[in-house]
Tab-separated table of C-alpha atoms and ligand atoms in Angstrom:
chain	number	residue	atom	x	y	z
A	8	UNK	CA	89.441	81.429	117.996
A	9	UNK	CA	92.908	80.913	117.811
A	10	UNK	CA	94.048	79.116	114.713
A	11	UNK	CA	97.668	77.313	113.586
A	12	UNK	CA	98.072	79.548	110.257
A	13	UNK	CA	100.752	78.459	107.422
A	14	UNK	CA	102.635	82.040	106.070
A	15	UNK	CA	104.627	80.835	103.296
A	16	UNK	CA	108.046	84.126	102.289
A	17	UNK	CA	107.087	84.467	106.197
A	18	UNK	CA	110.743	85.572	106.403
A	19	UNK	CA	110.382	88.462	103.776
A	20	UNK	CA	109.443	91.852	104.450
A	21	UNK	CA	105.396	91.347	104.148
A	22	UNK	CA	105.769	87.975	105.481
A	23	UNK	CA	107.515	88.477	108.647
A	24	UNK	CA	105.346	91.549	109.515
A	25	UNK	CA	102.162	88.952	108.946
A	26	UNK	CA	103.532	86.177	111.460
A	27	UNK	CA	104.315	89.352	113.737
A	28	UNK	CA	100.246	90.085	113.541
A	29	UNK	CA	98.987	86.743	113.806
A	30	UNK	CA	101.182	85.875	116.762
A	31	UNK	CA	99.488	88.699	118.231
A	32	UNK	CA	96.205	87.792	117.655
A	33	UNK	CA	96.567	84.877	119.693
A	34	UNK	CA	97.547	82.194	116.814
A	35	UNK	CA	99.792	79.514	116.318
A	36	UNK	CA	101.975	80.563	113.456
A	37	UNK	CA	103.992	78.123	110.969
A	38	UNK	CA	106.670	80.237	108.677
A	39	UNK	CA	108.032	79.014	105.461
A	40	UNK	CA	110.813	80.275	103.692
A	41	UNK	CA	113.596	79.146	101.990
A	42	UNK	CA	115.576	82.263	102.652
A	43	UNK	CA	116.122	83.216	99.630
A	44	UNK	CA	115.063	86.466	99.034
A	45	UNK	CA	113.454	86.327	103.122
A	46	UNK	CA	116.021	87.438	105.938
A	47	UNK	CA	116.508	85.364	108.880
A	48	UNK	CA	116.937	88.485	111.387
A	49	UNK	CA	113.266	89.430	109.956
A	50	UNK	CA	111.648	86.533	112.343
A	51	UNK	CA	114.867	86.012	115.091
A	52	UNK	CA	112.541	88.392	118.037
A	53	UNK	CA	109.902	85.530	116.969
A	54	UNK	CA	112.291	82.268	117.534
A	55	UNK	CA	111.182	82.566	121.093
A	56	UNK	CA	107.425	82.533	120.992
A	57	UNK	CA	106.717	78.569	121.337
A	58	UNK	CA	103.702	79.644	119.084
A	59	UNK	CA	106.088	80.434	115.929
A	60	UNK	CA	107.653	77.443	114.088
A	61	UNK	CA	110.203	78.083	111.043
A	62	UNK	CA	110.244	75.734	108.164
A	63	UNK	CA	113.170	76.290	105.781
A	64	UNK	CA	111.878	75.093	102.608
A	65	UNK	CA	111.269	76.130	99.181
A	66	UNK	CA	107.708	75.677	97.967
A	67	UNK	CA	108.439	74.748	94.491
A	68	UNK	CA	109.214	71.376	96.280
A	69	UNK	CA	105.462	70.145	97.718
A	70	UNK	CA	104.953	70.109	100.961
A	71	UNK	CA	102.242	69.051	103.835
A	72	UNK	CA	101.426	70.508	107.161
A	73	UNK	CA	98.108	70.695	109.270
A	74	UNK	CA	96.830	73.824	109.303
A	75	UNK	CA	93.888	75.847	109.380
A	76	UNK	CA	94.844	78.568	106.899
A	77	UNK	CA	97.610	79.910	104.797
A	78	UNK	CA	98.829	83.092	103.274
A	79	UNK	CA	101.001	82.593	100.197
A	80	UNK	CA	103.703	85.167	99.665
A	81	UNK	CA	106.469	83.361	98.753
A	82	UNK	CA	107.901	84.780	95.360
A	83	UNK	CA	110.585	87.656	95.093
A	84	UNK	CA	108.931	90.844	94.124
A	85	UNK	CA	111.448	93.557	93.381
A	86	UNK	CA	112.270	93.807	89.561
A	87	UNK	CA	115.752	93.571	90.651
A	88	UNK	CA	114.984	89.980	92.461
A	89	UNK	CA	112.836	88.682	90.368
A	90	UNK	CA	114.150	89.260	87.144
A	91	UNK	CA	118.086	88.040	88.410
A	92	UNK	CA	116.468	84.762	87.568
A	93	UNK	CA	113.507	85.050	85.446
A	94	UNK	CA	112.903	80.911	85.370
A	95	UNK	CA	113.101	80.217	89.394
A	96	UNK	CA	110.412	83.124	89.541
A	97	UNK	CA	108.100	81.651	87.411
A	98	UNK	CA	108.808	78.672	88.921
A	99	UNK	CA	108.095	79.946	92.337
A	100	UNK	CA	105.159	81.651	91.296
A	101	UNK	CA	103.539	78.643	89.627
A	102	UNK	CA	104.553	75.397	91.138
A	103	UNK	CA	104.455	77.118	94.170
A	104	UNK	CA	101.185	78.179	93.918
A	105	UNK	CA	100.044	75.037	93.018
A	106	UNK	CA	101.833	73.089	95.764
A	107	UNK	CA	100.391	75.456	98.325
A	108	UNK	CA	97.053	74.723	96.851
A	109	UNK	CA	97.431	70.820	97.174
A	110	UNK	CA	98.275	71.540	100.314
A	111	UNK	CA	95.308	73.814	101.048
A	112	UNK	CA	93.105	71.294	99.592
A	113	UNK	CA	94.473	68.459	101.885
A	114	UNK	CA	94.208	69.272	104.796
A	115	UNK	CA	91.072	71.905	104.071
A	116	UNK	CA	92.985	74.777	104.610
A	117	UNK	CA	91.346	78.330	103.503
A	118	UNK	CA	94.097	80.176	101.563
A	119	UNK	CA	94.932	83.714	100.393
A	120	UNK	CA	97.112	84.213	97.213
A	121	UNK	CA	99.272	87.096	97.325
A	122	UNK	CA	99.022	88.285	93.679
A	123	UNK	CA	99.987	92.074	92.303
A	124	UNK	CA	99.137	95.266	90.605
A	125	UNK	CA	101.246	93.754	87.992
A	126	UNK	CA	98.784	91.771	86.424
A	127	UNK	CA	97.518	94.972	84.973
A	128	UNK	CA	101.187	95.335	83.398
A	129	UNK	CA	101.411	98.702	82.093
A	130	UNK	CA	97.764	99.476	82.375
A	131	UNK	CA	95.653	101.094	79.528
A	132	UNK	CA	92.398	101.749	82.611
A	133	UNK	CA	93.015	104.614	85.397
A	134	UNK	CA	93.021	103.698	88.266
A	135	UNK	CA	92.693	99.692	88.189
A	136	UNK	CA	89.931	97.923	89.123
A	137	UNK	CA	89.809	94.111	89.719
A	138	UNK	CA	87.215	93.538	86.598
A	139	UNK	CA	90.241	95.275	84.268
A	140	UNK	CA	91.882	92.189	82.627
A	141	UNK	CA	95.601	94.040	82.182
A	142	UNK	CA	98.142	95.125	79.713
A	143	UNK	CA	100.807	93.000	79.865
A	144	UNK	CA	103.860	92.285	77.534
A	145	UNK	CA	104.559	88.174	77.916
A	146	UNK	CA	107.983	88.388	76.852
A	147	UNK	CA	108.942	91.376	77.983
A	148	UNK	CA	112.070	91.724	81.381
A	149	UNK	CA	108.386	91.509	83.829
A	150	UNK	CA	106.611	88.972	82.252
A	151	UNK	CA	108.290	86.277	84.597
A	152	UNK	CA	106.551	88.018	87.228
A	153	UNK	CA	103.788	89.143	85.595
A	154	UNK	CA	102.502	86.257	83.701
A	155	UNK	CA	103.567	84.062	86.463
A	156	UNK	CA	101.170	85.569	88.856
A	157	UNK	CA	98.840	85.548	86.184
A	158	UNK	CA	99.150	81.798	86.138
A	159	UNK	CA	98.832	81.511	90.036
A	160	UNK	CA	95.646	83.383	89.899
A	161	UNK	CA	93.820	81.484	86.979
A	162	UNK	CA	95.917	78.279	89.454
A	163	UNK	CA	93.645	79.606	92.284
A	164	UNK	CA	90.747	79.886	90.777
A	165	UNK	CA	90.620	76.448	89.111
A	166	UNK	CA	91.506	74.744	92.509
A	167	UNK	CA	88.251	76.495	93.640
A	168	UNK	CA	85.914	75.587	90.879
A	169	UNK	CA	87.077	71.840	90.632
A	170	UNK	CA	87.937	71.304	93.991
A	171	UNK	CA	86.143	73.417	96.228
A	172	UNK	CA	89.105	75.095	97.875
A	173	UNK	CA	88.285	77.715	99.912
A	174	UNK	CA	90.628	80.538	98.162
A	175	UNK	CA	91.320	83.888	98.673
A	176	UNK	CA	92.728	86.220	95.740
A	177	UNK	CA	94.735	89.610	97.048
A	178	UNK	CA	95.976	91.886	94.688
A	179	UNK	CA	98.819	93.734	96.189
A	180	UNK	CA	99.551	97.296	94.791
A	181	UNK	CA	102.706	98.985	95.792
A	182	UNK	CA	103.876	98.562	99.757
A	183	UNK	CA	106.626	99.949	101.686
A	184	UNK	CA	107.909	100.066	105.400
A	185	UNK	CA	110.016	99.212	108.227
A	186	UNK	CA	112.257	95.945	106.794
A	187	UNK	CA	112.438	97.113	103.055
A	188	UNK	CA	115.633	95.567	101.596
A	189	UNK	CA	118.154	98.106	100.735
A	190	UNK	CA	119.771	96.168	98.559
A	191	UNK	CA	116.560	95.252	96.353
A	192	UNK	CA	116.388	98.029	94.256
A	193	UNK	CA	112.571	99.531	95.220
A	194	UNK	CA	112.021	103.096	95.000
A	195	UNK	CA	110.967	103.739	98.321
A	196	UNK	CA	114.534	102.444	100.021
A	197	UNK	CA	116.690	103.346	97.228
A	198	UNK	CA	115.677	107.357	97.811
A	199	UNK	CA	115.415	106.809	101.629
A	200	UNK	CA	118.990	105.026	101.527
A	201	UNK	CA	120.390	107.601	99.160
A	202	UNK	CA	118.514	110.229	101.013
A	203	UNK	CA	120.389	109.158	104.158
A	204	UNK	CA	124.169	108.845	102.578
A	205	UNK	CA	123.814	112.321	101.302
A	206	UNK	CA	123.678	110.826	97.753
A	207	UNK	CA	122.227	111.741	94.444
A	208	UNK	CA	118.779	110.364	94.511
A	209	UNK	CA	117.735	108.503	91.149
A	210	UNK	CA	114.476	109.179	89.173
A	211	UNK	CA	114.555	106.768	86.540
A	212	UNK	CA	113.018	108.409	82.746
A	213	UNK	CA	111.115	111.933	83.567
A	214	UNK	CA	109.656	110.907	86.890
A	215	UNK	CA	106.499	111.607	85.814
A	216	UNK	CA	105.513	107.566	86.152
A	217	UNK	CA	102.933	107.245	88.939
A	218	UNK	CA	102.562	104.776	91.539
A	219	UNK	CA	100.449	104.870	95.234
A	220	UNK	CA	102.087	103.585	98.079
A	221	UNK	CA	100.588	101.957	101.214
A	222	UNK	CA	101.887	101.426	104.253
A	223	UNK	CA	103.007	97.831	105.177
A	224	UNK	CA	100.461	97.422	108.201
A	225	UNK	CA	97.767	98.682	106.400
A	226	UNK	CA	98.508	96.274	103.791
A	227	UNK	CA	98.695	93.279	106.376
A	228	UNK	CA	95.093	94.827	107.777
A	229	UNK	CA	93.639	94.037	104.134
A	230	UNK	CA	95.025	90.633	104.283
A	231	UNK	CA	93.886	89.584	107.297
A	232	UNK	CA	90.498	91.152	106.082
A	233	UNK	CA	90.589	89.062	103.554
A	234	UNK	CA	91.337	85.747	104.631
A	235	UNK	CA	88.097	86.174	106.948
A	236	UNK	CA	85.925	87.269	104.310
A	237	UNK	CA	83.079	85.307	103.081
A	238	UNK	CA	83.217	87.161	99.969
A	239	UNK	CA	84.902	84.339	97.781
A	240	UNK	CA	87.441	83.910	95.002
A	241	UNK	CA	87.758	87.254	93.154
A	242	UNK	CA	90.443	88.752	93.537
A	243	UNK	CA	90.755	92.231	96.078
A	244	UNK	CA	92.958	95.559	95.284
A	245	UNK	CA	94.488	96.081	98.448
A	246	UNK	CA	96.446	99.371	97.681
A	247	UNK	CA	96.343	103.087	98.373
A	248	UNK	CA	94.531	105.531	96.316
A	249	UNK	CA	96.796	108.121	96.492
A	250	UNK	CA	98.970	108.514	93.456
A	251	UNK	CA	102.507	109.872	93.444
A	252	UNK	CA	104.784	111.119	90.831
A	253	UNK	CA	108.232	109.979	91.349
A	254	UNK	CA	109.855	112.900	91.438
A	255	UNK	CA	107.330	114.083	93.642
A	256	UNK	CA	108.115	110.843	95.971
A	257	UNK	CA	111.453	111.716	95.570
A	258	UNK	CA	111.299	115.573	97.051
A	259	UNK	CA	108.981	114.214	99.452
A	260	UNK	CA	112.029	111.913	100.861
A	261	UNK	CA	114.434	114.860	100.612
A	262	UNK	CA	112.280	116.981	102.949
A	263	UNK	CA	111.712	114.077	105.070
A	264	UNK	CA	115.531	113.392	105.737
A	265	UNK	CA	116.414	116.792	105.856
A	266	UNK	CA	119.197	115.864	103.301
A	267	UNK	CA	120.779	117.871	100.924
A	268	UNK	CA	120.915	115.066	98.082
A	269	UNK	CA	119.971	116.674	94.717
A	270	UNK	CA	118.195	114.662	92.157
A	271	UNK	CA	118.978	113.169	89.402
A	272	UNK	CA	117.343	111.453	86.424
A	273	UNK	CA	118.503	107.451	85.276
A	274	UNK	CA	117.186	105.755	82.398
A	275	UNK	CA	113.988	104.188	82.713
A	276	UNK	CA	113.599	100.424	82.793
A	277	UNK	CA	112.210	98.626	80.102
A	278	UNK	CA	108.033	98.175	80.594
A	279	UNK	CA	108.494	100.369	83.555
A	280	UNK	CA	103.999	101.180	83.827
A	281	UNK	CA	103.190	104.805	83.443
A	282	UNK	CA	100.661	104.939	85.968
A	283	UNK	CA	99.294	102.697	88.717
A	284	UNK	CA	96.724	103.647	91.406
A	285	UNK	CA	94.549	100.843	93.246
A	286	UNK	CA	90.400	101.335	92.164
A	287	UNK	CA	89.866	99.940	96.293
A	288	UNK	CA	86.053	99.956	96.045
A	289	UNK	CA	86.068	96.982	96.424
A	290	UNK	CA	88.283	96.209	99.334
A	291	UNK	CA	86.353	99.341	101.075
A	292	UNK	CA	82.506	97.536	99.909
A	293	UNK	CA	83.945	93.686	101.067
A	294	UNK	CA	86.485	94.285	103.654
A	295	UNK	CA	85.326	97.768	105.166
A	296	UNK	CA	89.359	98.110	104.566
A	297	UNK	CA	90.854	101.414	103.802
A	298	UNK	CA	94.548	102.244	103.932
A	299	UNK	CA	95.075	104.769	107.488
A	300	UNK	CA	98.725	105.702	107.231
A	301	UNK	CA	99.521	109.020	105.086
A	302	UNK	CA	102.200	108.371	103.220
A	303	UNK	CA	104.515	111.490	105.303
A	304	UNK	CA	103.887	109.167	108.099
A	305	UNK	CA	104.908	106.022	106.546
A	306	UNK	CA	107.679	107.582	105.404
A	307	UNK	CA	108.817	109.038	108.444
A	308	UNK	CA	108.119	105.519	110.101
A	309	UNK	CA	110.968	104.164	107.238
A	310	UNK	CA	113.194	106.674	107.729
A	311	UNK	CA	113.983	106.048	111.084
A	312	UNK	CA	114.039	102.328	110.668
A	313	UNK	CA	116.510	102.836	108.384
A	314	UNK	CA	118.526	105.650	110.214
A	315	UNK	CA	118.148	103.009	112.739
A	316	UNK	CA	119.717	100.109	110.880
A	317	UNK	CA	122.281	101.984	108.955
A	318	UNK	CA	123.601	103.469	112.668
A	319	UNK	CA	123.516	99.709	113.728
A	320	UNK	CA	125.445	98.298	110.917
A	321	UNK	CA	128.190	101.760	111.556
A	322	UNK	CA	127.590	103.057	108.068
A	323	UNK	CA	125.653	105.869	109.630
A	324	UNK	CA	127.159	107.441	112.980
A	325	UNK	CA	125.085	106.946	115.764
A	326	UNK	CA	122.946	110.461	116.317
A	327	UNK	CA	124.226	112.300	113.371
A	328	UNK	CA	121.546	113.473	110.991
A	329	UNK	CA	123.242	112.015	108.412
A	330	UNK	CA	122.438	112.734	104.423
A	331	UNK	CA	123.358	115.863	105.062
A	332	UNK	CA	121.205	117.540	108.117
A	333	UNK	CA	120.252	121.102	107.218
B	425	UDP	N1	112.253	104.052	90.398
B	425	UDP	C1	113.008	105.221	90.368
B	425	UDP	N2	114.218	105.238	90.988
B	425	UDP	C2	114.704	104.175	91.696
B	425	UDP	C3	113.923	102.974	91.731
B	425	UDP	C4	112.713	102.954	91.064
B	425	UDP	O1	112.608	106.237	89.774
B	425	UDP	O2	115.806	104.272	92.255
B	425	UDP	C5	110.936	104.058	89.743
B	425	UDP	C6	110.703	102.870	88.817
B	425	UDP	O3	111.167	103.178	87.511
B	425	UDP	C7	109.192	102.741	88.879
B	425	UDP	C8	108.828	103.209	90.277
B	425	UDP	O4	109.965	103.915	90.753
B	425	UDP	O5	108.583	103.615	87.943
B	425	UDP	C9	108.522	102.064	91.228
B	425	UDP	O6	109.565	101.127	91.148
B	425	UDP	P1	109.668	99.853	92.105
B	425	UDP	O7	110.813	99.039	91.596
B	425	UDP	O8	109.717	100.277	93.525
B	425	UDP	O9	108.290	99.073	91.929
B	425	UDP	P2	107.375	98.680	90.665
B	425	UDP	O10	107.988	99.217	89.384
B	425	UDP	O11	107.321	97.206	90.683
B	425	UDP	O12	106.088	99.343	90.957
């Protein structure tokens, strides 16, 4: 049944791919974004479906709207976003967790929390499963992030126990696709983009930290999942469970370009995590959800999205297998 569904950072690069899906199901779609880390080009081929309405508007102010559901993503989520100003994240990430869940508790809206593998911080349990309770340093350059999705969690929670509010609790592990940034500083873009400009691409420390990368529809796939589940408030690992070095990543992106960028090593950022690989049994048991997209695929998917965009913009010239075509 079709359904008028609130998507809060529905401008950002998971958001705008989740109003895409839902508009495609056949439901009435609200976005919410105050555009600052969310692009408005993400949701302009949208403007004209009289099913999509854009809200600009920051939900650390409260806000109410009748709908059925929501999906809470607004919060930056690159280090290099969310750390440029530490307070406004936390602030996002709490007060705006907690005004989406008076709202949700208005109007009797069910509603997923995006949350993150980075509540396990740099985690001391490989891979992570939802029962680990984390490693995470509360001052250190995350801990805005961190701690502040920590705090929207134990948020979600409470509004279930006390009030009854039908909430949802995704943890999201690493995700990557088609409307990156490439100015946000994420590993996958910053060795596609350098990949592409024939430049040095940078492992920061060894390279040997680990991550597993999943594929931004697959990732939307979970969410949906989720908000339909019965299965209640604890929270759901939607991730991949296929770990990657990053220099491994990083020769993977090489080969896929067909560049001849070299690599280099950078230092690595403070409380970078070691290792992180999604435990999805849970997911798999609740949601029968289970990421489909190799990451060569994904990859390849990325690459020409940004070939694409780079050509568009005229950094790239149009045809040329640029970075360096062997
Ligand atoms: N990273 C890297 N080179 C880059 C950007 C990131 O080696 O140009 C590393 C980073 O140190 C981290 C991993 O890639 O170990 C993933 O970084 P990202 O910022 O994408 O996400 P997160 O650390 O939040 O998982």
């Amino acid at each position: 049944m079709s359904k008028r569904i609130l998507v809060t950072g529905g401008a950002g690069f998971l958001g705008s791919h989740l109003c895409e899906r839902l508009l495609s199901d056949g439901n009435e779609v609200v976005c919410l974004d105050n555009l600052f880390t969310g692009r408005r080009e993400n949701i302009t081929p949208l403007l004209d479906d009289h099913r999509f309405e854009f809200v600009r508007h920051d939900v650390t102010e409260p806000i109410v709207l009748e709908v059925d559901a929501v999906y809470h993503l607004a919060c930056p989520a690159s280090p290099v976003h969310y750390q440029r100003n530490p307070v406004r994240t936390i602030r996002t990430a709490v007060e705006g967790t907690l005004n989406m869940l008076e709202l949700a508790r208005e109007v009797h809206a069910r509603i997923v929390i995006t949350s993150t593998s980075e509540v396990y911080g740099d985690p001391e349990v490989h891979p992570q499963p939802e029962t680990y309770w984390g490693h995470v340093n509360p001052i250190g350059d995350r801990a805005c992030y961190d701690e502040g999705k920590r705090c929207a969690e134990a948020l979600a929670v409470s509004y279930a126990r006390q009030y009854d509010v039908g909430v949802r609790i995704a943890r999201l592990f690493n995700t990557y696709g088609p409307r990156l940034y490439e100015n946000d500083g994420r590993v996958v873009s910053n060795f596609i983009l350098q990949a592409l400009h024939g430049e040095p691409l940078t492992v920061y420390g060894e390279g040997t930290q680990t991550r597993s990368f999943c594929y931004v529809d697959d990732t939307i796939e979970g969410l949906v999942r989720l908000l339909a589940s019965e299965h209640g408030t604890a929270p759901v690992n939607i991730g991949s469970q296929f770990e990657f070095t990053m220099v491994d990543l990083a020769k993977l992106v090489v080969e896929l370009t067909g560049s001849r960028s070299e690599i280099v090593h950078a230092p690595l950022p403070a409380d970078d995590p070691k290792q992180r690989r999604a435990d999805a049994t849970r997911a798999r048991e609740i949601l029968a959800w289970e990421p489909r997209v190799q990451l060569r695929d994904g990859l390849l998917l990325t690459i020409a999205y940004f070939r694409q965009r780079l050509q568009r913009l005229g950094v790239l010239p149009a045809g040329k297998n640029h970075g360096g075509g062997r």
